[in-house]
Coordinates of C-alpha atoms in Angstrom, one line a residue:
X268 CA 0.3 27.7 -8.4
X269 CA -1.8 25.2 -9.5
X270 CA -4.4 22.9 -8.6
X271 CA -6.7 19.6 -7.9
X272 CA -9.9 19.2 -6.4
X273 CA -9.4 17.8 -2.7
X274 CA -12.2 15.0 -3.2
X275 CA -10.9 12.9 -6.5
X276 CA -7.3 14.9 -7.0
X277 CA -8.5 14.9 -10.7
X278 CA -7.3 18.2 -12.6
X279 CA -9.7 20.1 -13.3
X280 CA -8.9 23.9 -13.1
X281 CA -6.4 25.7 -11.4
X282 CA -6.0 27.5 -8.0
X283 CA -5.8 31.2 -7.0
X284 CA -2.4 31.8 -6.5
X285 CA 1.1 34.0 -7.3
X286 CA 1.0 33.1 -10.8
X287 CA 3.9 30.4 -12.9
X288 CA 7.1 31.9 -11.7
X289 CA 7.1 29.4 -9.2
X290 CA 6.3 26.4 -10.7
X291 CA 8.5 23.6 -12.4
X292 CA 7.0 20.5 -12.2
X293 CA 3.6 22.3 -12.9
X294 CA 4.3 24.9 -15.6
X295 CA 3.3 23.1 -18.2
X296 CA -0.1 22.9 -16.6
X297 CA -0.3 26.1 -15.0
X298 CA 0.2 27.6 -18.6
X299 CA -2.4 25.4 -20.5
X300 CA -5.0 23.9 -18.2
X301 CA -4.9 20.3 -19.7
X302 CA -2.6 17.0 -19.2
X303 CA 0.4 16.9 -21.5
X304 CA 0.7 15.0 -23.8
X305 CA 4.1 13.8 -25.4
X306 CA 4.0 15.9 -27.7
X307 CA 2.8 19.0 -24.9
X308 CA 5.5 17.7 -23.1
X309 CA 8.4 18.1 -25.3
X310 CA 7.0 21.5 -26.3
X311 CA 7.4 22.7 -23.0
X312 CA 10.4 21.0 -21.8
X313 CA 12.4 19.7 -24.6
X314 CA 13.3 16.6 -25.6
X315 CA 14.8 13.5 -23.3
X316 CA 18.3 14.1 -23.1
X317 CA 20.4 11.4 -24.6
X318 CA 21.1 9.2 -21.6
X319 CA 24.7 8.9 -22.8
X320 CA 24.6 12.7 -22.8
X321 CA 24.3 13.5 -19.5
X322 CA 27.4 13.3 -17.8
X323 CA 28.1 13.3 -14.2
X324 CA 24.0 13.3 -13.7
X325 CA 24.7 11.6 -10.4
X326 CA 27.4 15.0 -10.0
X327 CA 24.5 17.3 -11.2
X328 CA 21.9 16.0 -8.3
X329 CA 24.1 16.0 -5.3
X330 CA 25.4 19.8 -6.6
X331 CA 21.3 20.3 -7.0
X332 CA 21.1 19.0 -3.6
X333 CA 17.8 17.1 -4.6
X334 CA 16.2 15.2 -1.1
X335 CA 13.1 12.8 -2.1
X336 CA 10.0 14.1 -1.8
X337 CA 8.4 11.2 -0.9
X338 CA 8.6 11.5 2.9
X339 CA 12.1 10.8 4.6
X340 CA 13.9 13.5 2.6
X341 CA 17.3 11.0 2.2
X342 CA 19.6 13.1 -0.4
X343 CA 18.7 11.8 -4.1
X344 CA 22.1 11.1 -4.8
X345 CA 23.4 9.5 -1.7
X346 CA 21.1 6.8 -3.2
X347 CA 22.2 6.5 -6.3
X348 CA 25.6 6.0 -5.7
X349 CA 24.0 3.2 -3.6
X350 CA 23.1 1.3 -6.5
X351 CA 25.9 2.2 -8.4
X352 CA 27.8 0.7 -6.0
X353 CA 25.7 -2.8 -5.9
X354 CA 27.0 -6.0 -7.6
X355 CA 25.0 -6.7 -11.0
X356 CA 22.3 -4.7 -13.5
X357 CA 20.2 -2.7 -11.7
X358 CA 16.8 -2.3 -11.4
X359 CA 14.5 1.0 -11.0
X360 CA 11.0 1.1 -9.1
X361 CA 8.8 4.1 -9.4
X362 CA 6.8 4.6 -6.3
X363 CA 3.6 6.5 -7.0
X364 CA 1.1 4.3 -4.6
X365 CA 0.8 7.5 -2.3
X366 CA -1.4 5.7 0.6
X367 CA -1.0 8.9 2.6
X368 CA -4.9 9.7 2.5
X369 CA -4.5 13.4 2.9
X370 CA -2.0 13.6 0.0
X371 CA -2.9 14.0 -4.0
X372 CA -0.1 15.2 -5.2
X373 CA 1.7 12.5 -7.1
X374 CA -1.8 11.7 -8.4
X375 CA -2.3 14.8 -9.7
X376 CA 1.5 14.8 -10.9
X377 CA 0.9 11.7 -13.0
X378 CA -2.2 12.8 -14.2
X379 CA -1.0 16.1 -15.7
X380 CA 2.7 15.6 -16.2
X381 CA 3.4 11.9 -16.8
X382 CA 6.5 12.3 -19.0
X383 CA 8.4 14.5 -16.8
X384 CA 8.1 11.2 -14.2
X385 CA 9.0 9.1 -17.1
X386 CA 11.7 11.0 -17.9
X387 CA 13.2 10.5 -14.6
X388 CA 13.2 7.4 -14.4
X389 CA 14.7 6.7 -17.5
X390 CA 17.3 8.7 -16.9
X391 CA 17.8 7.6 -12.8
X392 CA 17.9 3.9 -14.9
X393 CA 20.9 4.9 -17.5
X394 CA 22.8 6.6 -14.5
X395 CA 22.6 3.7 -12.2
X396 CA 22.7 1.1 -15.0
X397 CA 19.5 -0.4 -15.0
X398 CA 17.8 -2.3 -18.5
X399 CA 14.2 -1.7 -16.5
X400 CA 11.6 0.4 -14.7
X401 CA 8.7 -0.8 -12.6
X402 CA 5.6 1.5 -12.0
X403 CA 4.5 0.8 -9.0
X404 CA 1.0 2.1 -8.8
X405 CA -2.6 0.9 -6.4
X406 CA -5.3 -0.9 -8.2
X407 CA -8.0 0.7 -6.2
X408 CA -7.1 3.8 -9.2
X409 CA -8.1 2.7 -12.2
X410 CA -8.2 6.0 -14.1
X411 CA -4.6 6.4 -13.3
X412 CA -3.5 3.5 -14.3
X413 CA -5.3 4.3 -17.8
X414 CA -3.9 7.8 -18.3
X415 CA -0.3 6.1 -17.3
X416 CA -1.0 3.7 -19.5
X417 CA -1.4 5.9 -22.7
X418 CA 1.6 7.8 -21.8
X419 CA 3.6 4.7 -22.0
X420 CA 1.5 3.6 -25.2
X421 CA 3.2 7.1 -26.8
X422 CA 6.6 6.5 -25.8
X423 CA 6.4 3.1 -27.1
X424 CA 5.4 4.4 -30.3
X425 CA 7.9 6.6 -31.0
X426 CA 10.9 4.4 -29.6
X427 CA 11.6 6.8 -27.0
X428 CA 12.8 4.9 -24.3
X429 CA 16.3 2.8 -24.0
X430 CA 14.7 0.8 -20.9
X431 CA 11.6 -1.4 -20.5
X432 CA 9.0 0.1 -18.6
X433 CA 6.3 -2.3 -16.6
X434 CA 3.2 -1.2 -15.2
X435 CA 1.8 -2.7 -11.9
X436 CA -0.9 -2.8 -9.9
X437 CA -0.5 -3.3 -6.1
X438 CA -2.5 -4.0 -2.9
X439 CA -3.9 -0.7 -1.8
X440 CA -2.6 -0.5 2.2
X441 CA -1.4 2.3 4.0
X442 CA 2.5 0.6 4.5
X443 CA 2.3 -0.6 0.7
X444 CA 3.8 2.3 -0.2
X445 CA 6.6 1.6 1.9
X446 CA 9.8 0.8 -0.2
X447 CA 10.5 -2.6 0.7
X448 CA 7.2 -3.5 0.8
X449 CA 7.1 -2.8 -3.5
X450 CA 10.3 -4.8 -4.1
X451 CA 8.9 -7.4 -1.5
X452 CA 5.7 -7.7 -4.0
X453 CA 7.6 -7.5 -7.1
X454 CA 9.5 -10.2 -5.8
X455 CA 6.2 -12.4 -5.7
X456 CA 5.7 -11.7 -2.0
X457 CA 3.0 -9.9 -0.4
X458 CA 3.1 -5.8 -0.2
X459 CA 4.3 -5.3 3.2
X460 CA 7.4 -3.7 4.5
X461 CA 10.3 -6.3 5.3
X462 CA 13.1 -6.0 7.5
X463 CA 16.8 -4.9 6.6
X464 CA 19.1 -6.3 6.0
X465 CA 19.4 -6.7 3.3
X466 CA 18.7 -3.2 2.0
X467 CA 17.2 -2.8 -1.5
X468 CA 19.9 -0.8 -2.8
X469 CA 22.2 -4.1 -2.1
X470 CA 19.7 -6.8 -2.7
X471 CA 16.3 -5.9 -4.2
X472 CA 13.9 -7.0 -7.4
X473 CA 15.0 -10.5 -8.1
X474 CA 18.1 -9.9 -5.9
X475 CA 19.5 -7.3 -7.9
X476 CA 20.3 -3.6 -6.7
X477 CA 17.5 -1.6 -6.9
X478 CA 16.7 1.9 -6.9
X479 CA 13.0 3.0 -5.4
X480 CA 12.3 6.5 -5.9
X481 CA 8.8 8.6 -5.3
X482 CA 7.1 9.8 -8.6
X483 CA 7.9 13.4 -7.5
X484 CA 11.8 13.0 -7.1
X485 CA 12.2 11.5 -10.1
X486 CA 10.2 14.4 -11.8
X487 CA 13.2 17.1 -10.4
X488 CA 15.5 14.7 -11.3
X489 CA 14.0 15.0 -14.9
X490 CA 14.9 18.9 -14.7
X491 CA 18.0 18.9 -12.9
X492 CA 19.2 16.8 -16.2
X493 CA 17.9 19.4 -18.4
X494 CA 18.9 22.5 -16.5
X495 CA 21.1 21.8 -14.3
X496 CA 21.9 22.2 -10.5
X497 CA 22.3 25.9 -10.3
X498 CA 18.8 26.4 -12.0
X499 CA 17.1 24.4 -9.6
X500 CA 19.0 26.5 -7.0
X501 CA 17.0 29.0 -7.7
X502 CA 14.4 28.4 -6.0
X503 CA 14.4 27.1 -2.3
X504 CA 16.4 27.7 0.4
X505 CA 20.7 27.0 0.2
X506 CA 20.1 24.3 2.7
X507 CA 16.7 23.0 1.4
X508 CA 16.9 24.0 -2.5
X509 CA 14.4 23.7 -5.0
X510 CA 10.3 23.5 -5.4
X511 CA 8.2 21.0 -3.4
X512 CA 4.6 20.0 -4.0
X513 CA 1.9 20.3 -0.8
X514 CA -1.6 18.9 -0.6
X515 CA -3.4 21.8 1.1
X516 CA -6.8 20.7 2.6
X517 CA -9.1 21.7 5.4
X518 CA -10.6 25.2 6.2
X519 CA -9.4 26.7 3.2
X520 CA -11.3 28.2 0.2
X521 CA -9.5 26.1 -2.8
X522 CA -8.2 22.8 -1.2
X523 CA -5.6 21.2 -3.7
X524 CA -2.0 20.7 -5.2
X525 CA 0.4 23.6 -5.4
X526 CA 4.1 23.6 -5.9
X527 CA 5.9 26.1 -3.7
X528 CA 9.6 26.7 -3.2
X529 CA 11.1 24.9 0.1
X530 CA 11.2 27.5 2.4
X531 CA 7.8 29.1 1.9
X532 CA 5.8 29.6 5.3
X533 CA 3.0 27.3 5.9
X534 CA 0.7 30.6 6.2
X535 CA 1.6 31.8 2.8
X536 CA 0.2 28.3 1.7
X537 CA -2.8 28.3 3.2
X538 CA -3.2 31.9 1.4
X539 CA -2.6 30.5 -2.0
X540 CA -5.2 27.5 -0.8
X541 CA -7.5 30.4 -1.5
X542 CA -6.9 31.1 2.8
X543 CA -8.8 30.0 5.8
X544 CA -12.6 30.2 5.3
X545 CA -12.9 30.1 9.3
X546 CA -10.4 30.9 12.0
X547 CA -7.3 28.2 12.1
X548 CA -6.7 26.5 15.2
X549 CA -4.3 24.2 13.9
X550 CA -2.6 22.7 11.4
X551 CA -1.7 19.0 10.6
X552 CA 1.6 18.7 8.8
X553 CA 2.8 15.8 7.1
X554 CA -0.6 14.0 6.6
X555 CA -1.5 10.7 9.4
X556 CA 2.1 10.1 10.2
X557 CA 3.2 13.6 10.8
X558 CA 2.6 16.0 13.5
X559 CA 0.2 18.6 14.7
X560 CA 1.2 22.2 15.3
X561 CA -0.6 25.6 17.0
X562 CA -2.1 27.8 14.8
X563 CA 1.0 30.5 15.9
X564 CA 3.3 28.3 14.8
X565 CA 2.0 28.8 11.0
X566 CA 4.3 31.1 10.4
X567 CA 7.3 28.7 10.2
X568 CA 9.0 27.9 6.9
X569 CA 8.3 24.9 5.2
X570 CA 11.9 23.3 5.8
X571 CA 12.8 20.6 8.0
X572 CA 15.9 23.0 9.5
X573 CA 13.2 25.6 10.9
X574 CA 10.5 22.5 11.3
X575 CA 13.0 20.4 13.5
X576 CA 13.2 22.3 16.7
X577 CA 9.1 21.6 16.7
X578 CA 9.1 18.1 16.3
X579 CA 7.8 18.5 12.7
X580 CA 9.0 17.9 8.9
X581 CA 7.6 18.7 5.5
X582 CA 6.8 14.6 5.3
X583 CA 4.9 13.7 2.5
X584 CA 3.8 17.1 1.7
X585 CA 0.6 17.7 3.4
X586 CA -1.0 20.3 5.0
X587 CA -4.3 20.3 6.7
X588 CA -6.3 23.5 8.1
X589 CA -7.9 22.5 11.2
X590 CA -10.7 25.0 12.3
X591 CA -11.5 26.2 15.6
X592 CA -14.7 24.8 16.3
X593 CA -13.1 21.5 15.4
X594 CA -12.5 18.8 18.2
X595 CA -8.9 18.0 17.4
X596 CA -8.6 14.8 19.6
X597 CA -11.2 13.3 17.9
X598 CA -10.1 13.6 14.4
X599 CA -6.5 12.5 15.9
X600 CA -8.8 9.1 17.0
X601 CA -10.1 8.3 13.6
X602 CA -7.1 8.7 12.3
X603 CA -5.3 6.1 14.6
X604 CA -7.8 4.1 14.6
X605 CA -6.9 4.1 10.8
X606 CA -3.0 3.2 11.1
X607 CA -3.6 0.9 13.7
X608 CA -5.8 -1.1 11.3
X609 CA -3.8 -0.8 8.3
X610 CA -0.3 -1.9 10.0
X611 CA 1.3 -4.5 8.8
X612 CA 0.5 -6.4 11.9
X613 CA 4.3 -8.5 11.4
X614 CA 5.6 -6.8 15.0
X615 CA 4.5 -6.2 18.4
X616 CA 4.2 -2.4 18.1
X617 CA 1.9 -3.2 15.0
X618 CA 0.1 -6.2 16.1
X619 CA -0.5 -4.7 19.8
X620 CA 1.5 -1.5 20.9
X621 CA -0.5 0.9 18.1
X622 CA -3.9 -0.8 18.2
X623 CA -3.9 -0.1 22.2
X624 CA -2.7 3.3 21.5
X625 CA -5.5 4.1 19.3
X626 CA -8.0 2.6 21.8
X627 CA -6.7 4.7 24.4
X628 CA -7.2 7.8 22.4
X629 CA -10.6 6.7 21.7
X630 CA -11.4 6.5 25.0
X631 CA -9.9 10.2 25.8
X632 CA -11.8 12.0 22.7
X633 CA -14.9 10.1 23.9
X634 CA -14.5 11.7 27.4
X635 CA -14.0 8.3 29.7
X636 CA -12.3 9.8 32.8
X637 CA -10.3 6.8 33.9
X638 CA -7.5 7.7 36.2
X639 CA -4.9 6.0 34.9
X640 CA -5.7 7.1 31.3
X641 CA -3.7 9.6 30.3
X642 CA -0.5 8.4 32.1
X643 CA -0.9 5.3 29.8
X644 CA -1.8 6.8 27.0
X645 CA 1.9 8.7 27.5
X646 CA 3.8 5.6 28.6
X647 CA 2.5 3.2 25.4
X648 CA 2.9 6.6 22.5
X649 CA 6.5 6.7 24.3
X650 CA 7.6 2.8 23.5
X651 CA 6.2 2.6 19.7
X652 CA 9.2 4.3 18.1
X653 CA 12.4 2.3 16.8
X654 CA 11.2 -0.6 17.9
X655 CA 9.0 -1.7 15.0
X656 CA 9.7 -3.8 11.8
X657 CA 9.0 -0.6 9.9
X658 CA 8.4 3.1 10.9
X659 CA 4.7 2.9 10.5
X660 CA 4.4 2.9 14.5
X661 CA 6.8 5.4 14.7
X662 CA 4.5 7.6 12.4
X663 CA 1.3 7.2 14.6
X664 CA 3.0 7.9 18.1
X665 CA 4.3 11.2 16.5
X666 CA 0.8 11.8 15.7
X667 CA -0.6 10.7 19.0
X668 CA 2.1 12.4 21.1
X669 CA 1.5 15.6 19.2
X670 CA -2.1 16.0 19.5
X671 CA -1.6 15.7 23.2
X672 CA 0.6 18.7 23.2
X673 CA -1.2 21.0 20.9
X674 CA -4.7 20.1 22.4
X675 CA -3.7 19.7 25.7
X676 CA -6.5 22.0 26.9
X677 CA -9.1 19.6 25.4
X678 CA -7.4 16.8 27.0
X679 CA -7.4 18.6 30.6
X680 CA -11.5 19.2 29.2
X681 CA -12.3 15.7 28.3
X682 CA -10.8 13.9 31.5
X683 CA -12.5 16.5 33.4
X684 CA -16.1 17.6 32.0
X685 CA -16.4 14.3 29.7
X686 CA -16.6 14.6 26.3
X687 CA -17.2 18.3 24.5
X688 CA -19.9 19.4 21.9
X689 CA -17.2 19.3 19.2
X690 CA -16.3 16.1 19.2
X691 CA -19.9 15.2 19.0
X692 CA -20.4 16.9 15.4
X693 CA -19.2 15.7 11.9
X694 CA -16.1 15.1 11.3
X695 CA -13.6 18.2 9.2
X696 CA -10.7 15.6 8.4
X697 CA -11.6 12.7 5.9
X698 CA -10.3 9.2 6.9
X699 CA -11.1 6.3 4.8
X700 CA -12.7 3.4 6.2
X701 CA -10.1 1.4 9.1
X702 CA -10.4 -1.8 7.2
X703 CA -7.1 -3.2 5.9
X704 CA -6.5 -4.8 2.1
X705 CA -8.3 -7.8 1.8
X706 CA -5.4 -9.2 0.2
X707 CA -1.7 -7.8 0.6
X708 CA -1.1 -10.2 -3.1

């Protein structure tokens, strides 16, 4: 398994863990230590296959049963028939702008294995029929964008590529990352989500059908070209096949990256995290818009059939130790205070439903006892979802209404005694500043 510090997601040496057999996307790394080259890259994996060469690739992915790994989980090639499907040449968008704040890994992807994401792309491109790729990436990172950069620079040079490949830089905001919101800014607009229809795959990038994919998918899709569906079978579960990557943070020894098969229990990753340097009381799966669980429930498999029945999902692989001394509805506070100031603010639930929410939690982590608090609190997290112009309020009531279930004895505590010691010391779960973009352009 393999890893990135949990400050800067930079590689810089590799995590404790069961050794290479498991890793895919990450071999090449886990075997080495440094970011491949092209020339690294072709050692390890082989050359590009000839994107006339690979027949039935759409065929290959749905037998792989590839799901993107960005978040939702939608079947890879449900979506590429989409855009097969679509009137017109086609267009391809690479999402790497991960605003998830707890999440590095398709930073550290990029950084170490930028071709196999290229790779992907290209070919996603030749089986939907598209002439070009977009890189969507956030201008806040400018080392990324160099090390992308030069990556390009060596395909270029060696003619590699049948497809133009642009490089952007994007408005760093939490919903930026959202798909619509990158076709909305490639369009000339600003990077916020926009309502269906119509839907990208129909009518994207200057009106043509367009294909947005996470880094990480396209990476798989890079190896289910080379090896096919049954080798990537191999790994996984039959219902939830293949290797994922999780950001492992928190009260753990060697926060980072590490690719694990689907399936894996969310114990056994906090073990290869280097395990819990003080006693877990709970876990945060799924990063700010994902869902807080007991510490007995870390025993479940990381796959959204055993995750459902608790209200949870992989999301967009992140997992966060949360110790016991910790005050978890504070940390839930700072977080949605967070989402409620980076919304898009285009909707009701963004503009008011999800800022009220996250001053009503506030007021519960800082102990104000009002009567009606809590029934509020419940009533507002219960009206965010499906009614926003995106699912970022959906994301932060899952969040909210969690943490009132899993720390519902500090809730009973706050609205009784006032606030307790914990949430008085320094925070265990970094959120960035609530401040939104200064410009979404």
């Amino acid at each position: 398994m393999n890893h990135s510090t949990a400050a800067a997601f930079t590689p810089e040496h590799r995590a404790p863990g069961p050794g290479s057999s498991g890793t895919r996307l990450l071999a090449g790394w886990h075997a080495t230590g440094q970011p491949a080259t092209l020339t690294d890259h072709v050692r390890h994996h082989g050359p590009l296959p000839h994107t006339e060469g690979v027949p039935g690739l759409v065929e290959h992915v749905e037998a792989a049963g590839l799901t993107g790994r960005g978040g939702a989980g939608f079947p890879t090639a449900r979506k590429l028939r989409g855009v097969i499907g679509g009137r017109g040449p086609a267009v391809v968008v690479v999402n790497a702008m991960e605003s998830e704040p707890a999440s590095g890994k398709d930073q550290f992807l990029l950084a170490v294995a930028p071709h196999l994401v290229l790779d992907g792309a290209v070919l996603a491109a030749a089986a939907v029929g598209a002439d070009t790729v977009h890189v969507c990436l956030p201008r806040t990172r400018t080392d990324q964008h160099r090390q992308l950069g030069t990556a390009l620079e060596e395909r270029r040079r060696t003619r590699l590529d049948p497809v133009r490949i642009c490089l952007h830089a994007l408005p760093h905001g939490y919903v930026s990352s959202e798909s619509t919101a990158l076709v909305r800014w490639l369009n000339g607009g600003p990077a916020r989500p926009q309502g269906s229809p119509p839907h990208s795959h129909e009518r994207g990038v200057a009106r043509r059908p367009t294909l947005v994919h996470n880094a990480e998918t396209l990476a798989h899709l890079a190896l289910v070209a080379r090896h096919g569906p049954d080798w990537f079978r191999e790994a996984g579960t039959p219902d939830e096949p293949g290797t994922t990557l999780v950001t492992v943070s928190g009260a753990v020894a060697a926060p980072g990256v590490l690719e694990v098969p689907l399936g894996t229990p969310l114990a056994t990753l906090l073990d290869h995290a280097g395990g819990p340097t003080e006693p877990v009381r709970a876990v945060l799966l799924g990063g700010f818009a994902g869902t807080w669980l007991p510490a007995e429930s870390v025993h479940t498999p990381l796959a959204r059939r055993d995750l459902a029945p608790l209200g949870a999902s992989p999301g967009a692989g992140v997992l966060v130790a949360l110790p016991g001394p910790a005050c978890g509805l504070a940390e839930t506070a700072r977080m949605l205070a967070f989402l409620a100031a980076h919304g898009a603010r285009q909707c009701g639930p963004c503009r008011y439903g999800l800022p009220a929410v996250a001053e009503d939690f506030a007021a519960l982590a800082a102990g104000h006892a009002r009567p009606d608090l809590l029934s509020r609190l419940h009533r507002r997290t219960g009206l965010l979802p499906d009614r926003g112009a995106c699912r970022h309020p959906d994301g932060a009531a899952r969040l909210a209404a969690s943490a009132l279930r899993t720390f519902a004895d500090d809730v009973a505590r706050h609205l009784t005694h006032g606030i307790c010691p914990a949430a008085r010391r320094p925070p265990r779960i970094p959120v960035p500043p609530a401040t939104p973009p200064e410009t979404w352009r």
